mmCIF file of C-alpha atoms and ligand atoms in Angstrom:
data_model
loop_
_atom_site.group_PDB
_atom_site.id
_atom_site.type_symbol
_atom_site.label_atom_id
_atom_site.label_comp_id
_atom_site.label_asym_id
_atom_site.label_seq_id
_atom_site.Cartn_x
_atom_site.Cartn_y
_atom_site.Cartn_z
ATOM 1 C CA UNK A 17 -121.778 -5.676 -108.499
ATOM 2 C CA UNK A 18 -118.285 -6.606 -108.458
ATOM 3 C CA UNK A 19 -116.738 -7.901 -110.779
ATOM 4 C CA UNK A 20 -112.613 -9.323 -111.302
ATOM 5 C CA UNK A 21 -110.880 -6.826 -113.158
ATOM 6 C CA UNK A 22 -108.273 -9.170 -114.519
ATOM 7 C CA UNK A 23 -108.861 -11.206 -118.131
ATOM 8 C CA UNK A 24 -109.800 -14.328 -118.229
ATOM 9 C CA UNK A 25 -106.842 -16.413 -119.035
ATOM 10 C CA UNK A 26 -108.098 -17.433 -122.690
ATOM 11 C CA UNK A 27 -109.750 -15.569 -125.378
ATOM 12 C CA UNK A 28 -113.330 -16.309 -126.175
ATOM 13 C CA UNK A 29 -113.656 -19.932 -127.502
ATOM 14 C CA UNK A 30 -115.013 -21.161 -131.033
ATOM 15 C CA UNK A 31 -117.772 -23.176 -130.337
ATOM 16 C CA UNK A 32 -118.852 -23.597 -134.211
ATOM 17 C CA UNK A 33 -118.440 -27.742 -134.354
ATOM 18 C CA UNK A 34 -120.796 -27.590 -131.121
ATOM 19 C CA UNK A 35 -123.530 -26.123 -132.808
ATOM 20 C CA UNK A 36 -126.190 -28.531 -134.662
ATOM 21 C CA UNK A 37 -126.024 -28.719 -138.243
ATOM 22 C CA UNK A 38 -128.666 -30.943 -139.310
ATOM 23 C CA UNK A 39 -127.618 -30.415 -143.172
ATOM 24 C CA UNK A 40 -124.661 -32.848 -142.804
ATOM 25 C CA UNK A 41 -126.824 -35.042 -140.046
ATOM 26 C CA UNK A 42 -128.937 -38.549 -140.876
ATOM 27 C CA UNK A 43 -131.188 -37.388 -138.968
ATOM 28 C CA UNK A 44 -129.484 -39.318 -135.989
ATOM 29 C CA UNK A 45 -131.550 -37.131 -132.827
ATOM 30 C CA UNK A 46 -135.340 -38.192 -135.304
ATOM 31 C CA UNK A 47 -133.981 -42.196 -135.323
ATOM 32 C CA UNK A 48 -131.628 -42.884 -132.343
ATOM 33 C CA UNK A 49 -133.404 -41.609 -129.761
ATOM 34 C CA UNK A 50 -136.644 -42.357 -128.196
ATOM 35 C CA UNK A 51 -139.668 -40.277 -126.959
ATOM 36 C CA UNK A 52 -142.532 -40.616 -124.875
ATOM 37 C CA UNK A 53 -145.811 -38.637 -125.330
ATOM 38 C CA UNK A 54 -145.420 -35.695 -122.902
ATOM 39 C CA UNK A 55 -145.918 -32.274 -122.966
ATOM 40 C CA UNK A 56 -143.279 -31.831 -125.214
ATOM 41 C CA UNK A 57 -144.021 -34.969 -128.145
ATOM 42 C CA UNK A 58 -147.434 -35.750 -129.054
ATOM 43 C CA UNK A 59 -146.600 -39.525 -129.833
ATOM 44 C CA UNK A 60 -144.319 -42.380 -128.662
ATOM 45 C CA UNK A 61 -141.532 -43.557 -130.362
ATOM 46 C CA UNK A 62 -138.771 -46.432 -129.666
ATOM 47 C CA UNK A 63 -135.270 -45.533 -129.991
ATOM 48 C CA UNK A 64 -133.413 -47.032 -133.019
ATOM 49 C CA UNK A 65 -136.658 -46.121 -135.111
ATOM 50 C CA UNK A 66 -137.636 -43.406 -137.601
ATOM 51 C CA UNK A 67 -139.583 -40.946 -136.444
ATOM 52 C CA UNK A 68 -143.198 -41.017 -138.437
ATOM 53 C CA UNK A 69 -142.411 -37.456 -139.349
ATOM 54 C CA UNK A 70 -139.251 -38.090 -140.942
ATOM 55 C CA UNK A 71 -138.660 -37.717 -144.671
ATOM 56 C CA UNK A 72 -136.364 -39.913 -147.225
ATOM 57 C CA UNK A 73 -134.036 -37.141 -147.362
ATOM 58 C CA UNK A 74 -133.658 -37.103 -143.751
ATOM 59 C CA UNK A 75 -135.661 -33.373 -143.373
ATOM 60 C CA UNK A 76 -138.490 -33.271 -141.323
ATOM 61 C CA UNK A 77 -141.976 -33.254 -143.381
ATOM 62 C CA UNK A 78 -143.933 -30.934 -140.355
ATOM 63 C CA UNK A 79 -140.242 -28.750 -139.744
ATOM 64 C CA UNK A 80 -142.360 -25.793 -139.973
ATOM 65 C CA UNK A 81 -145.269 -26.891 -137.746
ATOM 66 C CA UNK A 82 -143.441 -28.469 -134.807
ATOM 67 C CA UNK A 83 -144.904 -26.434 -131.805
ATOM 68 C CA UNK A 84 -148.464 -26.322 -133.179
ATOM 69 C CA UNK A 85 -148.581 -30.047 -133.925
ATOM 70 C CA UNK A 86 -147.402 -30.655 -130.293
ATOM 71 C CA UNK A 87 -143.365 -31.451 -131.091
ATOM 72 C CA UNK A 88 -142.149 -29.063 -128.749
ATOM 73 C CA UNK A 89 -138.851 -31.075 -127.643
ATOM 74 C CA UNK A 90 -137.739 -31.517 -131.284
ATOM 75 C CA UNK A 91 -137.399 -27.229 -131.281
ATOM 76 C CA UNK A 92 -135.592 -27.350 -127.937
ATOM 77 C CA UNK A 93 -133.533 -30.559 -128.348
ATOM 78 C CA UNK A 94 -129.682 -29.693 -129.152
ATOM 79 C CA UNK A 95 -127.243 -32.959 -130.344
ATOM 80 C CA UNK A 96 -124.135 -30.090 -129.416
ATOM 81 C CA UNK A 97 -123.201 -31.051 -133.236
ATOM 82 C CA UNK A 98 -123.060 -34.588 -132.482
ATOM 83 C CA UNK A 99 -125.157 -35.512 -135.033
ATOM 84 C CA UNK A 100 -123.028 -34.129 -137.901
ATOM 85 C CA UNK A 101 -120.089 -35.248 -136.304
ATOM 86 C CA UNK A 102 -120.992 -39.051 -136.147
ATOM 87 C CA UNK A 103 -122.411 -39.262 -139.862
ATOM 88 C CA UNK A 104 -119.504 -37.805 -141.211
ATOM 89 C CA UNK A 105 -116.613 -38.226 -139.547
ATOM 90 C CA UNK A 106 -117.005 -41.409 -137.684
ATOM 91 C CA UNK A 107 -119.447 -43.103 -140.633
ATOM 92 C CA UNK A 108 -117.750 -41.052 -143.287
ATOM 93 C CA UNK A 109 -120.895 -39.660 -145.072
ATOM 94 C CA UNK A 110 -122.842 -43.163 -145.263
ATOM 95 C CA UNK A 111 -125.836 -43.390 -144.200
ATOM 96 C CA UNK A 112 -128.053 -45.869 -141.897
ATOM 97 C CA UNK A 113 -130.004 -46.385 -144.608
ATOM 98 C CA UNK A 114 -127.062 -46.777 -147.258
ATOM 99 C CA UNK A 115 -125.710 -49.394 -145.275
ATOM 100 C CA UNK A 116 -128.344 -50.607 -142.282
ATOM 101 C CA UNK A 117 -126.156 -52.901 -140.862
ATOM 102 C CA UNK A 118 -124.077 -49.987 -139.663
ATOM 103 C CA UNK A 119 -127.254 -48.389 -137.963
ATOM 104 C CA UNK A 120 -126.844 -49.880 -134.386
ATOM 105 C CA UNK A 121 -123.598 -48.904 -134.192
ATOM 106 C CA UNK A 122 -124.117 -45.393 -135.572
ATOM 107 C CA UNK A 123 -127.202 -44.672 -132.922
ATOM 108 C CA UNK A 124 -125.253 -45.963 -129.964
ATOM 109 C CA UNK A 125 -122.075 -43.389 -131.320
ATOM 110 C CA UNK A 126 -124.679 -40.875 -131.418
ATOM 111 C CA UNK A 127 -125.621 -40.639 -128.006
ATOM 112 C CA UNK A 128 -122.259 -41.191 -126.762
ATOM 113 C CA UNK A 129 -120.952 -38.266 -128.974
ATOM 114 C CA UNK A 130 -123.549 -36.322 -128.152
ATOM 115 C CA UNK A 131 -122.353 -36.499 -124.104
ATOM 116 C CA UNK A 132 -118.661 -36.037 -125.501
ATOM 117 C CA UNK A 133 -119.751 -32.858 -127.698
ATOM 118 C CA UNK A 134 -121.848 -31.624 -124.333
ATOM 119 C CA UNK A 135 -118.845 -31.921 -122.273
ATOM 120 C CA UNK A 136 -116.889 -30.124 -124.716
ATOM 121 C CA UNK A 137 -119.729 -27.207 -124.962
ATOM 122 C CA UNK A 138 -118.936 -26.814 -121.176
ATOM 123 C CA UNK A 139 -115.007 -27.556 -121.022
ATOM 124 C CA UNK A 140 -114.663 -25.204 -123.907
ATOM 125 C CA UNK A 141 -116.717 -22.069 -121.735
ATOM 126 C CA UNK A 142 -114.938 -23.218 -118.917
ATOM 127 C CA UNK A 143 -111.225 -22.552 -120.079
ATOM 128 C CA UNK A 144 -112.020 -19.200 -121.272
ATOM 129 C CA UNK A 145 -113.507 -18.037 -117.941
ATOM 130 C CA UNK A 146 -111.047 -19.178 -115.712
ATOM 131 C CA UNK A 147 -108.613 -16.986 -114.452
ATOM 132 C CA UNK A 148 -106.167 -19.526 -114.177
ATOM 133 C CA UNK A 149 -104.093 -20.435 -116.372
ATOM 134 C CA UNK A 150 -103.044 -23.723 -115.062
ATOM 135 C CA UNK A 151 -106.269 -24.787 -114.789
ATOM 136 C CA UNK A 152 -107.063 -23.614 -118.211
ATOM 137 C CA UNK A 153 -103.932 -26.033 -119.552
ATOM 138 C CA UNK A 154 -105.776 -28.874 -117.618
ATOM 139 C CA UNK A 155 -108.894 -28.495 -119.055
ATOM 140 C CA UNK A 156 -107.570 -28.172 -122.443
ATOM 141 C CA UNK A 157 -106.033 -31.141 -122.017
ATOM 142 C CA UNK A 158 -108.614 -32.850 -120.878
ATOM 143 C CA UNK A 159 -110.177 -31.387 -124.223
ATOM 144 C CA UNK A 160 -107.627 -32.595 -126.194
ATOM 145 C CA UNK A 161 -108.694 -35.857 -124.944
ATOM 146 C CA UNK A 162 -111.827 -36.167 -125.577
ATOM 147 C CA UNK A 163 -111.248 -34.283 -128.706
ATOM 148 C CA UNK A 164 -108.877 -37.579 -129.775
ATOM 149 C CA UNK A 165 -111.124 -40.217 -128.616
ATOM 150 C CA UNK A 166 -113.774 -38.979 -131.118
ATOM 151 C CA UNK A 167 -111.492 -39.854 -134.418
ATOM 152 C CA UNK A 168 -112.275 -43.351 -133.513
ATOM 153 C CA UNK A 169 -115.814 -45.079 -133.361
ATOM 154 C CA UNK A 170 -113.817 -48.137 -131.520
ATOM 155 C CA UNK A 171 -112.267 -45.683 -128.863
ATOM 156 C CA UNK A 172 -115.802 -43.600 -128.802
ATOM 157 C CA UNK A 173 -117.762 -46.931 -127.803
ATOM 158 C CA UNK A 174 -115.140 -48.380 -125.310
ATOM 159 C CA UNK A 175 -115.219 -44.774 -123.194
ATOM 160 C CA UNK A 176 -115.713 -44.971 -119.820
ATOM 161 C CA UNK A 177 -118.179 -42.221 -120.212
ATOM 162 C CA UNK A 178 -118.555 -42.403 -116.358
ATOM 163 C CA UNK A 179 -115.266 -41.877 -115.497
ATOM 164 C CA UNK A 180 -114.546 -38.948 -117.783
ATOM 165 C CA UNK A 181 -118.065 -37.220 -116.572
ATOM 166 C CA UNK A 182 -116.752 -37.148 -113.261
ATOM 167 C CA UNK A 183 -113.426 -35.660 -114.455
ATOM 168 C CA UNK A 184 -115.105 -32.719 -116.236
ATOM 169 C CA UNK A 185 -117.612 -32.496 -113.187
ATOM 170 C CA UNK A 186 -114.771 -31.603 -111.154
ATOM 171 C CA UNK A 187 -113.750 -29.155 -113.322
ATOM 172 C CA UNK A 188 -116.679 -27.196 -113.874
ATOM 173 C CA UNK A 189 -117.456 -27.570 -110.186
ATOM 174 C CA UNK A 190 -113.876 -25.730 -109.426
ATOM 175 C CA UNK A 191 -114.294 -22.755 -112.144
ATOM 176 C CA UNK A 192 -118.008 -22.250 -110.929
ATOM 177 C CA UNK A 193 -116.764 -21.462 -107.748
ATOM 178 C CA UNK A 194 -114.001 -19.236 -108.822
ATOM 179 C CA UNK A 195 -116.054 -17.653 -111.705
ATOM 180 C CA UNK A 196 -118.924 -16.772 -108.703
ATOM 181 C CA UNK A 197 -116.767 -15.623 -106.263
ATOM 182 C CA UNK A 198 -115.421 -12.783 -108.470
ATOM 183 C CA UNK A 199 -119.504 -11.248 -108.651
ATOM 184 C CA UNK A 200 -119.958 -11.734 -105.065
ATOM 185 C CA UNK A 201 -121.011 -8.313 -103.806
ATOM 186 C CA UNK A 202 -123.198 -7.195 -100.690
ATOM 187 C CA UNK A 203 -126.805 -6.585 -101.639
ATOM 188 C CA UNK A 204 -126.643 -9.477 -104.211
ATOM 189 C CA UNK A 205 -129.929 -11.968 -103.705
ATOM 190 C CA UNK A 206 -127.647 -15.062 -104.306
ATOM 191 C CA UNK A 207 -127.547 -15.270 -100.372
ATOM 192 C CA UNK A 208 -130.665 -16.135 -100.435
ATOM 193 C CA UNK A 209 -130.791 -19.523 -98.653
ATOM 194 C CA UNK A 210 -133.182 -20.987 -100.981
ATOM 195 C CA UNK A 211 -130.930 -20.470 -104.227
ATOM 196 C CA UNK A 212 -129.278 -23.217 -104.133
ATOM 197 C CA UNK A 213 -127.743 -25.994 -106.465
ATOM 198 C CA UNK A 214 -130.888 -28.399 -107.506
ATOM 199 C CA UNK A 215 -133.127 -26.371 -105.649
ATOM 200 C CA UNK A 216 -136.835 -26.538 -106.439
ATOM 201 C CA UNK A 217 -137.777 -23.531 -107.395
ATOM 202 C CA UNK A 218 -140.654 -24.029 -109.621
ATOM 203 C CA UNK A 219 -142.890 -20.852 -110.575
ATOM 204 C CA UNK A 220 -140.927 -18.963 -108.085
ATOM 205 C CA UNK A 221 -141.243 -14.853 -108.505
ATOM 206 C CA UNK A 222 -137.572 -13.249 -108.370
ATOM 207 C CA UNK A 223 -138.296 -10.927 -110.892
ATOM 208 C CA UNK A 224 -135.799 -8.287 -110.498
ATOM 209 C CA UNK A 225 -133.122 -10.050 -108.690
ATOM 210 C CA UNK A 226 -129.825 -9.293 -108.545
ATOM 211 C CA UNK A 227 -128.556 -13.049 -109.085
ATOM 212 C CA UNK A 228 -124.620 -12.276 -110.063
ATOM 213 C CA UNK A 229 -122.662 -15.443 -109.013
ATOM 214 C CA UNK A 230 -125.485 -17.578 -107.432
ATOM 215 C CA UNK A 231 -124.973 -21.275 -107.600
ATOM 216 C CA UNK A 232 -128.288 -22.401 -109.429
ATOM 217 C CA UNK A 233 -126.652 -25.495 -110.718
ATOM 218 C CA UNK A 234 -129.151 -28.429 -111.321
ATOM 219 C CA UNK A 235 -132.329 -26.205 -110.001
ATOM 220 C CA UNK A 236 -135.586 -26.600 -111.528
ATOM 221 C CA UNK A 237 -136.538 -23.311 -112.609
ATOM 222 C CA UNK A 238 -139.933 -23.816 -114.983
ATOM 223 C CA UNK A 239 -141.973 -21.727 -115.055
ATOM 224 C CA UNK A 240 -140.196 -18.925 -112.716
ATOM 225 C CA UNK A 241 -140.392 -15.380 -113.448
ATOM 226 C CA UNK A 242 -136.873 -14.696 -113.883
ATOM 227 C CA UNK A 243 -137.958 -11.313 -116.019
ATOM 228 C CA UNK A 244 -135.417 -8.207 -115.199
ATOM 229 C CA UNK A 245 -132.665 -10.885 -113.127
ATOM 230 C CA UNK A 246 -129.200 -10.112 -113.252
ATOM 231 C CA UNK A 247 -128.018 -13.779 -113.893
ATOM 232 C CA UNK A 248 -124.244 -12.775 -114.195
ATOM 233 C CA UNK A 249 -122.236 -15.130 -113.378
ATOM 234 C CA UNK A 250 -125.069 -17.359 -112.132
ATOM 235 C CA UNK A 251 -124.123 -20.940 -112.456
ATOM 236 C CA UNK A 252 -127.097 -22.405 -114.748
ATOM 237 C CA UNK A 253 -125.350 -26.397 -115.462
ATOM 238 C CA UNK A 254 -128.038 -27.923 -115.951
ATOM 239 C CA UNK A 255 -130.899 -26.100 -114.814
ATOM 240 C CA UNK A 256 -134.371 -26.782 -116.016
ATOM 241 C CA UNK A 257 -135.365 -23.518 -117.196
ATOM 242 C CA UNK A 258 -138.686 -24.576 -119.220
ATOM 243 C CA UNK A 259 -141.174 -22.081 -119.491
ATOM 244 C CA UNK A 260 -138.963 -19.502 -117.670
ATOM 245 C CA UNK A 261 -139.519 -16.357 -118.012
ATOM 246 C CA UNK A 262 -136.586 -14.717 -118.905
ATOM 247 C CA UNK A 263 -137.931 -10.947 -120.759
ATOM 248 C CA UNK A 264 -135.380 -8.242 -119.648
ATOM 249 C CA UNK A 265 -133.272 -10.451 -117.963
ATOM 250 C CA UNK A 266 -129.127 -10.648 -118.278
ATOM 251 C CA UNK A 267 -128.012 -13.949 -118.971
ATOM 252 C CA UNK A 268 -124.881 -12.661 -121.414
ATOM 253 C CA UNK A 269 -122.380 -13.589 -118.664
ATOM 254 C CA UNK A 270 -124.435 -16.688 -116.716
ATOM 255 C CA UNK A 271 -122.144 -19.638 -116.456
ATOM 256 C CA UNK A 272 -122.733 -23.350 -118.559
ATOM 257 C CA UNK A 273 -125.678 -21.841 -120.562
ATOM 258 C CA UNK A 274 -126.643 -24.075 -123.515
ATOM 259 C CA UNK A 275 -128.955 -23.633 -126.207
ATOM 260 C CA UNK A 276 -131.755 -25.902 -125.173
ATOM 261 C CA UNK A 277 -132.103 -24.291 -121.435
ATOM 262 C CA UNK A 278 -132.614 -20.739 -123.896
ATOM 263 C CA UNK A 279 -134.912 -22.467 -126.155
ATOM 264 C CA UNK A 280 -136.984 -24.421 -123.685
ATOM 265 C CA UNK A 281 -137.792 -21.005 -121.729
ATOM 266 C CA UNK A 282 -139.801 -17.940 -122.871
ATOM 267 C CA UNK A 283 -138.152 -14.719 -123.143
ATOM 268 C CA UNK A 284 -138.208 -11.642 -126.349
ATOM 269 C CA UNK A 285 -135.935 -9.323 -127.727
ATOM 270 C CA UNK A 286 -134.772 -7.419 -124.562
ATOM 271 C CA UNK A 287 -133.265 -10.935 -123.031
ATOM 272 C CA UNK A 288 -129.220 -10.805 -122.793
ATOM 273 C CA UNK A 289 -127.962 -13.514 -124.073
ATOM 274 C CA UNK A 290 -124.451 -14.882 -124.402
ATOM 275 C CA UNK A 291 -123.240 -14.116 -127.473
ATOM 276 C CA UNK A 292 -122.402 -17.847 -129.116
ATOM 277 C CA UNK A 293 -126.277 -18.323 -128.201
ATOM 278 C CA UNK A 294 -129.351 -17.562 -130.408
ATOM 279 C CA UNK A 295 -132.650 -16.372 -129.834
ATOM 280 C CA UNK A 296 -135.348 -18.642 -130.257
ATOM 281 C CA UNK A 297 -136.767 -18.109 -133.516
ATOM 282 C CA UNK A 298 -140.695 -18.942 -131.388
ATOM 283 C CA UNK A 299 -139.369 -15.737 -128.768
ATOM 284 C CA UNK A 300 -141.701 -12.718 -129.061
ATOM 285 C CA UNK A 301 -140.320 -9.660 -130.860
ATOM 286 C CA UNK A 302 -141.562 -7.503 -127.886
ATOM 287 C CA UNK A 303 -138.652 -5.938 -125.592
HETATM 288 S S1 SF4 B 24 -141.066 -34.464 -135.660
HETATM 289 FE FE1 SF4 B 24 -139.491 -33.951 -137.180
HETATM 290 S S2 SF4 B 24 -137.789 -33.088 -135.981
HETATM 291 FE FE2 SF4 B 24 -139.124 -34.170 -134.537
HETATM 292 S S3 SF4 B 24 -138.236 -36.231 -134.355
HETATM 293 FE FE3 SF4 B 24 -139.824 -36.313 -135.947
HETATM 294 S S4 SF4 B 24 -138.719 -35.932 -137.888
HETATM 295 FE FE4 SF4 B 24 -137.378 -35.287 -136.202
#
């Protein structure tokens, strides 16, 4: 595999506000959001309520019990440090339940954060990798932007969430492309007509590929046997990876990897991972 031999033109990024931190949270992901019973949640619940599950103190009473009891999502779901974020800084350490007329406002910041801190998971990943360094000034400002808006809850609510999504989509579209073009090599399985962005691949056997630089973006991948892959430089935005298999495979360089893509899919101790991403605390120990 080829790879460019040049650096990237920043140095790794610090993704540490990204990263949940439920200590500092009101529990926004347990109250804003809703959930259906599925596969993944065993009940239904309305957005803008409590979850059943939830205690005074804003911990989960069944924390250590989720997957047996059927919560599945709430281990996979990741608020990309939103949640800490809006309690804090935008509702400066008061609570929904301190002061519940504050409550709708603080759930609808939540979700909108949560898409800002998402964008800034990827924007951040995305000015480190390319090799440009113009680009990388553009997407830091367009960091800087976003970074600003969230000081306000006014200027977070009156976003045009739409517009900046394209913005960013544009972006990552560009760096994916340069990013992948520097792993193209002969023999690589990416040219594989079927591996393509949203591609439904589900259960599909490439165990073993060589993958470097394909564009999986948007695929749905559960349940495919991804074990041994080289995913370097594989563009994974978005892709449903539930139930994936992912044991021996090489994800440390894939491109727009988060957390709850790793968490949702199966995979033990011999998985690469990027290194600002954790294993699963329910992977095997095998590998
Ligand atoms: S089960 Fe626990 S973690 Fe999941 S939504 Fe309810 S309180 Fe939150």
């Amino acid at each position: 595999m080829q790879k460019n031999s040049v650096s990237p033109s920043s140095p790794a990024p610090d993704r540490e506000s990204l990263r949940p931190d439920c200590s500092n949270c009101f529990a926004l992901c347990c109250t804003a959001l809703g959930f259906s019973r599925t596969a993944d949640f065993p009940i239904d619940k309305p957005p803008g309520t409590p979850c059943q599950n939830l205690a005074s103190d804003f911990s989960c009473t069944i924390h250590d019990s989720l997957r047996p009891r059927g919560f599945r999502g709430c281990t996979v779901f990741d608020c990309f440090g939103a949640g800490q974020s809006v309690s804090q800084n935008l509702f400066h350490g008061v609570s929904w339940r301190t002061r519940p007329e504050t409550a709708k406002d603080m759930f609808t910041a939540f979700k909108i954060v949560r898409q800002l801190h998402e964008m800034l998971w990827y924007l951040t990943e995305a000015a480190a990798r390319t090799f440009d360094p113009d680009t990388s000034h553009q997407v830091d400002e367009l960091r800087t932007t976003i970074e600003n808006a969230l000081k306000d809850p006014q200027q977070v609510l009156a976003l045009d969430l739409d517009a900046l999504h394209a913005r960013v989509r544009s972006h990552l579209m560009d760096i994916s492309e340069e990013v992948r073009a520097s792993f193209l090599a002969t023999g690589n399985d990416h040219l594989d007509t079927a591996l393509v962005p949203g591609a439904d691949l589900m259960g599909k056997k490439l165990r073993s590929r060589s993958l470097g630089g394909a564009d999986l973006r948007g695929a749905c991948l559960i349940a495919a046997d991804l074990r041994a892959c080289d995913l370097s430089g594989a563009d994974l935005l978005g892709a449903d990876l539930r139930d994936a298999r992912l044991e021996g495979a090489d994800l440390s360089e894939a491109l727009f990897l988060t957390q709850a893509q790793v968490s949702a899919a199966t995979g033990d101790r011999s998985t690469r991972l990027p290194t600002d991403l954790s294993r699963p605390a329910h992977w095997s120990d095998n590998g």
